[in-house]
Amino acid sequence: MRNMFLESGQVSVNKEGEDLCGDRLTTIADESMITTVLSDGLGSGVKANILATLTSKMLATMLANRLSIEESVTTVAQTLPVCSVRKLAYSTFTVFQANYMGEAYLAQYDNPPAILLRGGKHMDYPYTRKIVEEKEILESRLQLQTGDMLILLTDGVTHAGLGKLMPNGWKREEVIMHLERIYKPHLSAKNMAALLVDACRDLYMGHMDDDTTVVVFKITERQAVNLIIGPPQDRSDDEKMLRLFFAKAGKHVVCGGSTAHMVSRYLNEPLKTEMDYVDPDIPPIAHIRGVDLVTEGVITINRVLEIAKSYCSADIMSPQWNERKDGATRIARMLLEEATDINFFVGRAVNLSHQDPKMNIDFNLKMGLINELKRCLEGMGKKVKISYC
């Protein structure tokens, strides 16, 4: 999977009336492998949250450190606190591991079996049964391909509509049929998760009777996006910085008026600014031949960060969020749903307009926004580099 990227998206909704979710996702990634554990604790609320948190964190840590599933499950089983009412220490789990050659491992205990879509169609995968600490674990080894989607879910999905619109709940076969209907090749992992949870909410008739979590992994080809904001501190470095910027493969985004004028001079192409405000709070975009997108600077990037924080959370987002046409949404779509590798070029030149106290914006804010955006994107597993000039 050296030229592939494992994109992920998660959406969780708490049981009605509960402040804490009884489902928990833990992911640990290093240079060679990603380890994810989705756990569903017994019951709901605080106790379920504690059980799921302990299970997911312990399993993910041990498996990421190359312990066997037998050793890991045994340790968890001997550690979990026993419920004083039900006399049980119980938490279901789904383990997913993948290396960067596309080789994947699944270990599943009592969660609805993970669903694999290939080319938008359900694909069965083999499994073997293993008994560990009186738990029947289903183990599978898969070779993932570009375009594959692997969907992990808790039983809040298969319980959707139980006793309401679906007297026997939402059977796995029916979930698969729904996934096949809504699948589109360009659909992101996050949006697929959001669409499935949306359907669960409808079946629950707006009243969630169980914690519901969907985690989607999508195998995509690597795609670079390069974003420049601000001219260099020394104007004599303009050409050097832009040579490096345009030498990078992938899409090129220019943010900020001064930056756009610098790029226009360098490319010897006119800067054409649109006059219509698609969003009243976000300045219009502009156009330079040879550049994929030109936008305003700090205000736009601040909105991009807001979108990214929401996108990276486990909260549900409208799958239609990225249909807006303002500059911030266009950048967010590139960074969140298209890019796997992101290169930020940040100029240190001080824009005097940013020192206006009425605007409450200063030079350090730009740096802070980019660094915070970097942390958010890296949390999604993306490779991010910042170059200052």
mmCIF file of C-alpha atoms in Angstrom:
data_model
loop_
_atom_site.group_PDB
_atom_site.id
_atom_site.type_symbol
_atom_site.label_atom_id
_atom_site.label_comp_id
_atom_site.label_asym_id
_atom_site.label_seq_id
_atom_site.Cartn_x
_atom_site.Cartn_y
_atom_site.Cartn_z
ATOM 1 C CA MET A 1 0.000 0.000 0.000
ATOM 2 C CA ARG A 2 3.012 2.248 -0.526
ATOM 3 C CA ASN A 3 1.131 4.388 -3.029
ATOM 4 C CA MET A 4 -2.136 4.021 -1.115
ATOM 5 C CA PHE A 5 -3.649 5.787 1.855
ATOM 6 C CA LEU A 6 -5.990 4.474 4.522
ATOM 7 C CA GLU A 7 -8.631 7.181 4.943
ATOM 8 C CA SER A 8 -10.875 6.865 7.989
ATOM 9 C CA GLY A 9 -14.081 8.449 9.245
ATOM 10 C CA GLN A 10 -16.068 7.928 12.439
ATOM 11 C CA VAL A 11 -19.510 9.001 13.638
ATOM 12 C CA SER A 12 -20.899 8.209 17.111
ATOM 13 C CA VAL A 13 -24.282 9.092 18.606
ATOM 14 C CA ASN A 14 -25.039 8.579 22.295
ATOM 15 C CA LYS A 15 -28.077 6.747 23.586
ATOM 16 C CA GLU A 16 -30.878 9.210 24.318
ATOM 17 C CA GLY A 17 -30.376 10.861 27.717
ATOM 18 C CA GLU A 18 -26.765 9.718 28.169
ATOM 19 C CA ASP A 19 -23.877 12.192 28.377
ATOM 20 C CA LEU A 20 -21.250 9.497 27.776
ATOM 21 C CA CYS A 21 -21.074 7.049 24.896
ATOM 22 C CA GLY A 22 -20.758 3.348 25.660
ATOM 23 C CA ASP A 23 -18.846 2.843 22.389
ATOM 24 C CA ARG A 24 -15.161 3.681 22.191
ATOM 25 C CA LEU A 25 -12.661 3.834 19.326
ATOM 26 C CA THR A 26 -8.896 3.808 19.882
ATOM 27 C CA THR A 27 -6.362 4.080 17.050
ATOM 28 C CA ILE A 28 -2.583 3.763 17.251
ATOM 29 C CA ALA A 29 -0.465 4.279 14.139
ATOM 30 C CA ASP A 30 3.266 4.058 13.488
ATOM 31 C CA GLU A 31 5.403 4.043 10.358
ATOM 32 C CA SER A 32 4.530 0.466 9.471
ATOM 33 C CA MET A 33 1.003 -0.229 10.713
ATOM 34 C CA ILE A 34 -2.296 1.186 11.983
ATOM 35 C CA THR A 35 -4.169 -0.541 14.820
ATOM 36 C CA THR A 36 -7.803 0.330 15.549
ATOM 37 C CA VAL A 37 -10.113 -1.125 18.185
ATOM 38 C CA LEU A 38 -13.848 -0.376 18.311
ATOM 39 C CA SER A 39 -15.410 -1.501 21.585
ATOM 40 C CA ASP A 40 -18.980 -1.518 22.917
ATOM 41 C CA GLY A 41 -19.338 -1.704 26.703
ATOM 42 C CA LEU A 42 -22.061 -3.590 28.533
ATOM 43 C CA GLY A 43 -25.151 -1.421 29.028
ATOM 44 C CA SER A 44 -24.848 2.325 28.521
ATOM 45 C CA GLY A 45 -23.625 5.473 30.223
ATOM 46 C CA VAL A 46 -20.679 5.661 32.650
ATOM 47 C CA LYS A 47 -20.178 1.916 33.206
ATOM 48 C CA ALA A 48 -20.335 1.110 29.518
ATOM 49 C CA ASN A 49 -17.951 3.965 28.754
ATOM 50 C CA ILE A 50 -15.412 2.697 31.302
ATOM 51 C CA LEU A 51 -15.593 -0.885 30.019
ATOM 52 C CA ALA A 52 -15.298 0.175 26.376
ATOM 53 C CA THR A 53 -12.471 2.622 27.093
ATOM 54 C CA LEU A 54 -10.409 0.058 29.011
ATOM 55 C CA THR A 55 -11.006 -2.600 26.361
ATOM 56 C CA SER A 56 -10.176 -0.445 23.351
ATOM 57 C CA LYS A 57 -7.125 1.229 24.857
ATOM 58 C CA MET A 58 -5.611 -1.947 26.297
ATOM 59 C CA LEU A 59 -6.190 -4.053 23.192
ATOM 60 C CA ALA A 60 -4.921 -1.343 20.841
ATOM 61 C CA THR A 61 -1.785 -0.761 22.921
ATOM 62 C CA MET A 62 -0.897 -4.441 23.229
ATOM 63 C CA LEU A 63 -1.652 -5.362 19.625
ATOM 64 C CA ALA A 64 0.237 -2.321 18.332
ATOM 65 C CA ASN A 65 3.194 -3.638 20.302
ATOM 66 C CA ARG A 66 2.914 -6.972 18.461
ATOM 67 C CA LEU A 67 1.377 -9.051 21.260
ATOM 68 C CA SER A 68 -0.862 -11.877 20.060
ATOM 69 C CA ILE A 69 -4.635 -11.693 20.196
ATOM 70 C CA GLU A 70 -4.579 -14.507 22.790
ATOM 71 C CA GLU A 71 -2.234 -12.605 25.119
ATOM 72 C CA SER A 72 -4.112 -9.353 24.621
ATOM 73 C CA VAL A 73 -7.626 -10.706 25.194
ATOM 74 C CA THR A 74 -6.491 -12.721 28.224
ATOM 75 C CA THR A 75 -5.000 -9.602 29.830
ATOM 76 C CA VAL A 76 -8.145 -7.567 29.163
ATOM 77 C CA ALA A 77 -10.438 -10.313 30.496
ATOM 78 C CA GLN A 78 -8.443 -10.488 33.733
ATOM 79 C CA THR A 79 -8.431 -6.694 34.123
ATOM 80 C CA LEU A 80 -11.957 -5.472 33.375
ATOM 81 C CA PRO A 81 -14.013 -4.508 36.443
ATOM 82 C CA VAL A 82 -16.999 -6.771 37.126
ATOM 83 C CA CYS A 83 -20.436 -5.144 37.071
ATOM 84 C CA SER A 84 -21.866 -5.340 40.620
ATOM 85 C CA VAL A 85 -25.414 -5.819 39.276
ATOM 86 C CA ARG A 86 -24.942 -8.287 36.399
ATOM 87 C CA LYS A 87 -21.757 -9.918 37.758
ATOM 88 C CA LEU A 88 -20.220 -9.587 34.299
ATOM 89 C CA ALA A 89 -17.158 -7.875 32.879
ATOM 90 C CA TYR A 90 -18.218 -7.539 29.279
ATOM 91 C CA SER A 91 -17.224 -5.456 26.304
ATOM 92 C CA THR A 92 -17.448 -6.421 22.651
ATOM 93 C CA PHE A 93 -14.702 -5.410 20.240
ATOM 94 C CA THR A 94 -13.600 -5.272 16.640
ATOM 95 C CA VAL A 95 -9.853 -5.123 15.980
ATOM 96 C CA PHE A 96 -8.595 -3.848 12.633
ATOM 97 C CA GLN A 97 -4.908 -3.728 11.726
ATOM 98 C CA ALA A 98 -3.386 -2.849 8.354
ATOM 99 C CA ASN A 99 0.131 -2.308 7.107
ATOM 100 C CA TYR A 100 1.175 -0.091 4.236
ATOM 101 C CA MET A 101 1.113 -2.957 1.740
ATOM 102 C CA GLY A 102 -2.647 -3.369 2.146
ATOM 103 C CA GLU A 103 -2.380 -6.505 4.295
ATOM 104 C CA ALA A 104 -5.115 -6.362 6.949
ATOM 105 C CA TYR A 105 -6.144 -8.338 10.020
ATOM 106 C CA LEU A 106 -9.565 -8.465 11.680
ATOM 107 C CA ALA A 107 -10.412 -9.926 15.087
ATOM 108 C CA GLN A 108 -14.088 -9.624 16.009
ATOM 109 C CA TYR A 109 -15.934 -10.487 19.194
ATOM 110 C CA ASP A 110 -19.696 -10.034 19.451
ATOM 111 C CA ASN A 111 -19.902 -6.809 17.420
ATOM 112 C CA PRO A 112 -21.839 -7.036 14.146
ATOM 113 C CA PRO A 113 -19.316 -8.401 11.617
ATOM 114 C CA ALA A 114 -17.443 -5.737 9.658
ATOM 115 C CA ILE A 115 -18.699 -5.124 6.112
ATOM 116 C CA LEU A 116 -16.350 -5.004 3.124
ATOM 117 C CA LEU A 117 -17.384 -3.155 -0.038
ATOM 118 C CA ARG A 118 -15.317 -3.624 -3.179
ATOM 119 C CA GLY A 119 -16.376 -1.610 -6.190
ATOM 120 C CA GLY A 120 -19.438 -0.615 -4.192
ATOM 121 C CA LYS A 121 -20.596 -4.228 -3.807
ATOM 122 C CA HIS A 122 -20.532 -6.411 -0.714
ATOM 123 C CA MET A 123 -17.706 -8.924 -0.647
ATOM 124 C CA ASP A 124 -17.556 -11.882 1.726
ATOM 125 C CA TYR A 125 -14.237 -12.538 3.435
ATOM 126 C CA PRO A 126 -13.067 -15.758 5.123
ATOM 127 C CA TYR A 127 -12.703 -16.137 8.882
ATOM 128 C CA THR A 128 -11.630 -18.736 11.396
ATOM 129 C CA ARG A 129 -13.029 -19.224 14.891
ATOM 130 C CA LYS A 130 -10.803 -19.064 17.948
ATOM 131 C CA ILE A 131 -11.756 -19.477 21.626
ATOM 132 C CA VAL A 132 -9.889 -17.221 24.046
ATOM 133 C CA GLU A 133 -11.026 -16.789 27.667
ATOM 134 C CA GLU A 134 -14.361 -18.395 26.759
ATOM 135 C CA LYS A 135 -14.853 -15.810 24.008
ATOM 136 C CA GLU A 136 -15.390 -16.875 20.403
ATOM 137 C CA ILE A 137 -13.266 -14.595 18.252
ATOM 138 C CA LEU A 138 -13.553 -14.447 14.473
ATOM 139 C CA GLU A 139 -10.167 -13.873 12.806
ATOM 140 C CA SER A 140 -9.678 -12.789 9.191
ATOM 141 C CA ARG A 141 -6.757 -11.801 6.999
ATOM 142 C CA LEU A 142 -7.486 -9.608 3.992
ATOM 143 C CA GLN A 143 -5.620 -8.064 1.088
ATOM 144 C CA LEU A 144 -7.144 -4.620 0.620
ATOM 145 C CA GLN A 145 -7.322 -2.874 -2.737
ATOM 146 C CA THR A 146 -7.669 0.728 -3.870
ATOM 147 C CA GLY A 147 -11.316 1.782 -3.584
ATOM 148 C CA ASP A 148 -12.216 -0.762 -0.902
ATOM 149 C CA MET A 149 -14.393 0.380 2.004
ATOM 150 C CA LEU A 150 -14.377 -1.508 5.298
ATOM 151 C CA ILE A 151 -17.221 -0.583 7.659
ATOM 152 C CA LEU A 152 -16.982 -1.347 11.401
ATOM 153 C CA LEU A 153 -20.136 -0.954 13.476
ATOM 154 C CA THR A 154 -21.611 -1.506 16.907
ATOM 155 C CA ASP A 155 -24.970 -3.142 17.532
ATOM 156 C CA GLY A 156 -26.629 0.269 17.749
ATOM 157 C CA VAL A 157 -26.774 -0.058 13.950
ATOM 158 C CA THR A 158 -28.343 -3.518 13.827
ATOM 159 C CA HIS A 159 -30.706 -2.610 16.684
ATOM 160 C CA ALA A 160 -31.954 0.451 14.785
ATOM 161 C CA GLY A 161 -35.750 0.552 14.612
ATOM 162 C CA LEU A 162 -36.107 -2.440 16.959
ATOM 163 C CA GLY A 163 -39.744 -2.583 18.025
ATOM 164 C CA LYS A 164 -40.494 0.494 15.919
ATOM 165 C CA LEU A 165 -40.090 0.707 12.153
ATOM 166 C CA MET A 166 -38.097 -2.564 12.126
ATOM 167 C CA PRO A 167 -39.756 -5.061 14.501
ATOM 168 C CA ASN A 168 -36.670 -7.311 14.515
ATOM 169 C CA GLY A 169 -34.073 -4.577 14.134
ATOM 170 C CA TRP A 170 -32.032 -3.719 11.048
ATOM 171 C CA LYS A 171 -30.591 -7.002 9.856
ATOM 172 C CA ARG A 172 -26.997 -7.011 8.610
ATOM 173 C CA GLU A 173 -28.163 -8.056 5.138
ATOM 174 C CA GLU A 174 -30.432 -5.001 5.028
ATOM 175 C CA VAL A 175 -27.601 -2.754 6.201
ATOM 176 C CA ILE A 176 -25.440 -4.113 3.374
ATOM 177 C CA MET A 177 -28.172 -3.442 0.800
ATOM 178 C CA HIS A 178 -28.454 0.135 2.065
ATOM 179 C CA LEU A 179 -24.676 0.646 1.872
ATOM 180 C CA GLU A 180 -24.626 -0.643 -1.701
ATOM 181 C CA ARG A 181 -27.434 1.773 -2.626
ATOM 182 C CA ILE A 182 -25.751 4.885 -1.209
ATOM 183 C CA TYR A 183 -22.196 4.016 -2.292
ATOM 184 C CA LYS A 184 -20.464 6.357 -4.722
ATOM 185 C CA PRO A 185 -16.781 6.095 -5.693
ATOM 186 C CA HIS A 186 -16.042 9.677 -4.571
ATOM 187 C CA LEU A 187 -17.842 9.298 -1.223
ATOM 188 C CA SER A 188 -15.433 9.886 1.672
ATOM 189 C CA ALA A 189 -15.106 7.584 4.671
ATOM 190 C CA LYS A 190 -16.568 10.243 6.977
ATOM 191 C CA ASN A 191 -19.558 10.887 4.730
ATOM 192 C CA MET A 192 -20.300 7.172 4.386
ATOM 193 C CA ALA A 193 -20.279 6.865 8.187
ATOM 194 C CA ALA A 194 -22.553 9.916 8.500
ATOM 195 C CA LEU A 195 -25.033 8.578 5.937
ATOM 196 C CA LEU A 196 -25.291 5.235 7.704
ATOM 197 C CA VAL A 197 -25.806 6.831 11.137
ATOM 198 C CA ASP A 198 -28.385 9.185 9.578
ATOM 199 C CA ALA A 199 -30.322 6.127 8.397
ATOM 200 C CA CYS A 200 -30.121 4.631 11.907
ATOM 201 C CA ARG A 201 -31.484 7.851 13.394
ATOM 202 C CA ASP A 202 -34.432 7.680 10.993
ATOM 203 C CA LEU A 203 -35.159 4.066 11.985
ATOM 204 C CA TYR A 204 -34.965 5.016 15.660
ATOM 205 C CA MET A 205 -37.486 7.772 14.779
ATOM 206 C CA GLY A 206 -35.162 10.410 16.202
ATOM 207 C CA HIS A 207 -34.942 8.774 19.645
ATOM 208 C CA MET A 208 -31.675 6.822 19.906
ATOM 209 C CA ASP A 209 -32.340 3.711 21.991
ATOM 210 C CA ASP A 210 -28.706 2.608 21.917
ATOM 211 C CA ASP A 211 -25.224 4.046 21.474
ATOM 212 C CA THR A 212 -24.506 3.883 17.754
ATOM 213 C CA THR A 213 -21.044 4.044 16.164
ATOM 214 C CA VAL A 214 -19.871 3.569 12.586
ATOM 215 C CA VAL A 215 -16.206 3.620 11.551
ATOM 216 C CA VAL A 216 -15.315 3.511 7.859
ATOM 217 C CA PHE A 217 -11.926 2.873 6.289
ATOM 218 C CA LYS A 218 -11.406 3.647 2.608
ATOM 219 C CA ILE A 219 -8.325 2.765 0.572
ATOM 220 C CA THR A 220 -7.351 5.650 -1.713
ATOM 221 C CA GLU A 221 -4.384 6.565 -3.873
ATOM 222 C CA ARG A 222 -2.030 9.158 -2.451
ATOM 223 C CA GLN A 223 -2.805 12.738 -3.492
ATOM 224 C CA ALA A 224 -0.818 15.845 -2.592
ATOM 225 C CA VAL A 225 -2.192 19.327 -1.942
ATOM 226 C CA ASN A 226 0.155 22.304 -1.594
ATOM 227 C CA LEU A 227 -1.018 25.485 0.101
ATOM 228 C CA ILE A 228 0.886 28.773 0.316
ATOM 229 C CA ILE A 229 -0.105 31.626 2.626
ATOM 230 C CA GLY A 230 1.895 34.813 3.017
ATOM 231 C CA PRO A 231 4.990 36.107 1.167
ATOM 232 C CA PRO A 232 8.510 35.434 2.515
ATOM 233 C CA GLN A 233 9.966 37.757 5.131
ATOM 234 C CA ASP A 234 12.646 38.791 2.650
ATOM 235 C CA ARG A 235 11.168 39.760 -0.713
ATOM 236 C CA SER A 236 14.283 38.506 -2.480
ATOM 237 C CA ASP A 237 13.191 34.980 -1.499
ATOM 238 C CA ASP A 238 9.877 35.230 -3.394
ATOM 239 C CA GLU A 239 11.075 33.423 -6.498
ATOM 240 C CA LYS A 240 12.896 30.696 -4.546
ATOM 241 C CA MET A 241 9.825 29.976 -2.428
ATOM 242 C CA LEU A 242 7.509 29.828 -5.436
ATOM 243 C CA ARG A 243 9.877 27.566 -7.382
ATOM 244 C CA LEU A 244 9.726 25.089 -4.502
ATOM 245 C CA PHE A 245 5.955 25.498 -4.214
ATOM 246 C CA PHE A 246 5.162 24.849 -7.874
ATOM 247 C CA ALA A 247 7.751 22.047 -8.136
ATOM 248 C CA LYS A 248 5.585 19.966 -5.794
ATOM 249 C CA ALA A 249 3.247 17.464 -7.453
ATOM 250 C CA GLY A 250 -0.470 17.763 -6.789
ATOM 251 C CA LYS A 251 -2.905 20.647 -6.442
ATOM 252 C CA HIS A 252 -1.816 24.197 -5.606
ATOM 253 C CA VAL A 253 -3.788 26.582 -3.398
ATOM 254 C CA VAL A 254 -2.871 30.253 -2.859
ATOM 255 C CA CYS A 255 -4.232 32.079 0.207
ATOM 256 C CA GLY A 256 -4.068 35.825 0.852
ATOM 257 C CA GLY A 257 -4.125 38.946 -1.290
ATOM 258 C CA SER A 258 -0.396 39.699 -1.048
ATOM 259 C CA THR A 259 0.409 36.069 -1.789
ATOM 260 C CA ALA A 260 -1.894 36.056 -4.810
ATOM 261 C CA HIS A 261 -0.239 39.181 -6.264
ATOM 262 C CA MET A 262 3.193 37.602 -5.721
ATOM 263 C CA VAL A 263 2.095 34.439 -7.541
ATOM 264 C CA SER A 264 0.517 36.488 -10.342
ATOM 265 C CA ARG A 265 3.818 38.278 -10.931
ATOM 266 C CA TYR A 266 5.789 35.030 -10.795
ATOM 267 C CA LEU A 267 3.542 33.230 -13.309
ATOM 268 C CA ASN A 268 3.034 36.384 -15.378
ATOM 269 C CA GLU A 269 -0.697 35.704 -15.321
ATOM 270 C CA PRO A 270 -3.464 38.168 -14.357
ATOM 271 C CA LEU A 271 -5.256 37.916 -11.012
ATOM 272 C CA LYS A 272 -9.026 37.905 -11.544
ATOM 273 C CA THR A 273 -11.183 38.313 -8.443
ATOM 274 C CA GLU A 274 -14.821 37.261 -8.269
ATOM 275 C CA MET A 275 -17.208 39.837 -6.810
ATOM 276 C CA ASP A 276 -20.010 37.611 -5.502
ATOM 277 C CA TYR A 277 -20.006 36.575 -1.835
ATOM 278 C CA VAL A 278 -21.164 32.946 -1.836
ATOM 279 C CA ASP A 279 -20.915 33.120 1.960
ATOM 280 C CA PRO A 280 -21.336 36.601 3.499
ATOM 281 C CA ASP A 281 -18.594 35.856 6.042
ATOM 282 C CA ILE A 282 -15.994 34.515 3.605
ATOM 283 C CA PRO A 283 -14.340 36.754 0.971
ATOM 284 C CA PRO A 284 -14.801 35.679 -2.663
ATOM 285 C CA ILE A 285 -12.287 33.471 -4.426
ATOM 286 C CA ALA A 286 -10.013 34.604 -7.261
ATOM 287 C CA HIS A 287 -8.386 33.001 -10.282
ATOM 288 C CA ILE A 288 -4.826 32.737 -11.629
ATOM 289 C CA ARG A 289 -4.062 30.494 -14.583
ATOM 290 C CA GLY A 290 -1.905 27.606 -13.324
ATOM 291 C CA VAL A 291 -3.346 27.678 -9.796
ATOM 292 C CA ASP A 292 -6.138 25.344 -8.651
ATOM 293 C CA LEU A 293 -7.644 27.751 -6.100
ATOM 294 C CA VAL A 294 -7.005 31.320 -4.937
ATOM 295 C CA THR A 295 -8.627 32.642 -1.748
ATOM 296 C CA GLU A 296 -8.354 35.319 0.927
ATOM 297 C CA GLY A 297 -6.000 34.472 3.791
ATOM 298 C CA VAL A 298 -6.583 34.424 7.536
ATOM 299 C CA ILE A 299 -10.390 34.687 7.626
ATOM 300 C CA THR A 300 -10.694 31.828 5.150
ATOM 301 C CA ILE A 301 -8.143 29.601 6.908
ATOM 302 C CA ASN A 302 -9.862 30.214 10.234
ATOM 303 C CA ARG A 303 -13.112 28.853 8.719
ATOM 304 C CA VAL A 304 -11.175 25.903 7.253
ATOM 305 C CA LEU A 305 -9.951 25.075 10.758
ATOM 306 C CA GLU A 306 -13.493 25.244 12.146
ATOM 307 C CA ILE A 307 -14.688 22.818 9.470
ATOM 308 C CA ALA A 308 -11.715 20.514 10.076
ATOM 309 C CA LYS A 309 -12.343 20.347 13.835
ATOM 310 C CA SER A 310 -15.952 19.384 13.249
ATOM 311 C CA TYR A 311 -15.001 16.879 10.549
ATOM 312 C CA CYS A 312 -12.351 15.195 12.709
ATOM 313 C CA SER A 313 -14.695 14.788 15.672
ATOM 314 C CA ALA A 314 -16.930 11.755 16.151
ATOM 315 C CA ASP A 315 -19.989 13.986 15.833
ATOM 316 C CA ILE A 316 -22.339 13.612 12.901
ATOM 317 C CA MET A 317 -21.961 16.090 10.044
ATOM 318 C CA SER A 318 -24.310 16.697 7.183
ATOM 319 C CA PRO A 319 -22.931 14.703 4.226
ATOM 320 C CA GLN A 320 -23.797 17.753 2.094
ATOM 321 C CA TRP A 321 -21.438 20.126 3.957
ATOM 322 C CA ASN A 322 -18.890 20.090 1.136
ATOM 323 C CA GLU A 323 -21.344 21.171 -1.543
ATOM 324 C CA ARG A 324 -20.919 24.842 -0.594
ATOM 325 C CA LYS A 325 -18.839 26.876 -3.034
ATOM 326 C CA ASP A 326 -17.068 29.406 -0.774
ATOM 327 C CA GLY A 327 -13.279 29.400 -0.653
ATOM 328 C CA ALA A 328 -13.022 27.920 2.851
ATOM 329 C CA THR A 329 -15.230 24.944 2.014
ATOM 330 C CA ARG A 330 -13.287 24.321 -1.199
ATOM 331 C CA ILE A 331 -9.992 24.255 0.712
ATOM 332 C CA ALA A 332 -11.484 22.046 3.428
ATOM 333 C CA ARG A 333 -12.745 19.592 0.811
ATOM 334 C CA MET A 334 -9.271 19.368 -0.724
ATOM 335 C CA LEU A 335 -7.496 18.901 2.615
ATOM 336 C CA LEU A 336 -10.024 16.638 4.328
ATOM 337 C CA GLU A 337 -11.412 14.498 1.511
ATOM 338 C CA GLU A 338 -8.862 14.561 -1.304
ATOM 339 C CA ALA A 339 -5.379 15.051 0.123
ATOM 340 C CA THR A 340 -3.240 12.401 1.752
ATOM 341 C CA ASP A 341 -0.056 14.504 1.731
ATOM 342 C CA ILE A 342 -0.205 18.227 2.498
ATOM 343 C CA ASN A 343 2.578 20.786 2.153
ATOM 344 C CA PHE A 344 2.071 24.180 3.779
ATOM 345 C CA PHE A 345 4.316 27.055 2.679
ATOM 346 C CA VAL A 346 4.021 29.831 5.268
ATOM 347 C CA GLY A 347 5.599 33.226 4.569
ATOM 348 C CA ARG A 348 6.872 35.197 7.542
ATOM 349 C CA ALA A 349 6.218 38.624 6.015
ATOM 350 C CA VAL A 350 4.037 40.761 8.296
ATOM 351 C CA ASN A 351 0.835 42.010 6.701
ATOM 352 C CA LEU A 352 0.321 45.459 8.235
ATOM 353 C CA SER A 353 -3.443 45.173 7.865
ATOM 354 C CA HIS A 354 -3.336 42.262 10.281
ATOM 355 C CA GLN A 355 -2.015 44.568 12.994
ATOM 356 C CA ASP A 356 -5.195 46.646 13.014
ATOM 357 C CA PRO A 357 -6.615 46.193 16.527
ATOM 358 C CA LYS A 358 -10.150 46.557 15.146
ATOM 359 C CA MET A 359 -9.636 43.343 13.187
ATOM 360 C CA ASN A 360 -8.221 41.498 16.224
ATOM 361 C CA ILE A 361 -5.869 39.645 13.899
ATOM 362 C CA ASP A 362 -2.091 39.512 14.092
ATOM 363 C CA PHE A 363 0.779 37.700 12.447
ATOM 364 C CA ASN A 364 0.982 35.034 15.163
ATOM 365 C CA LEU A 365 -2.646 34.068 14.539
ATOM 366 C CA LYS A 366 -1.789 32.878 11.032
ATOM 367 C CA MET A 367 0.977 30.670 12.407
ATOM 368 C CA GLY A 368 -1.330 29.352 15.120
ATOM 369 C CA LEU A 369 -4.079 28.489 12.640
ATOM 370 C CA ILE A 370 -1.717 26.539 10.384
ATOM 371 C CA ASN A 371 -0.165 24.632 13.292
ATOM 372 C CA GLU A 372 -3.580 23.728 14.705
ATOM 373 C CA LEU A 373 -4.765 22.656 11.270
ATOM 374 C CA LYS A 374 -1.630 20.510 10.952
ATOM 375 C CA ARG A 375 -2.416 18.716 14.220
ATOM 376 C CA CYS A 376 -5.972 18.043 13.099
ATOM 377 C CA LEU A 377 -4.901 16.663 9.717
ATOM 378 C CA GLU A 378 -2.175 14.493 11.242
ATOM 379 C CA GLY A 379 -4.816 13.105 13.589
ATOM 380 C CA MET A 380 -6.527 11.779 10.458
ATOM 381 C CA GLY A 381 -3.320 10.002 9.457
ATOM 382 C CA LYS A 382 -2.346 12.501 6.774
ATOM 383 C CA LYS A 383 1.281 13.407 6.154
ATOM 384 C CA VAL A 384 1.743 17.143 6.757
ATOM 385 C CA LYS A 385 4.821 19.327 6.316
ATOM 386 C CA ILE A 386 5.173 23.053 7.052
ATOM 387 C CA SER A 387 7.916 25.105 5.392
ATOM 388 C CA TYR A 388 8.525 28.627 6.721
ATOM 389 C CA CYS A 389 10.187 31.352 4.711
#
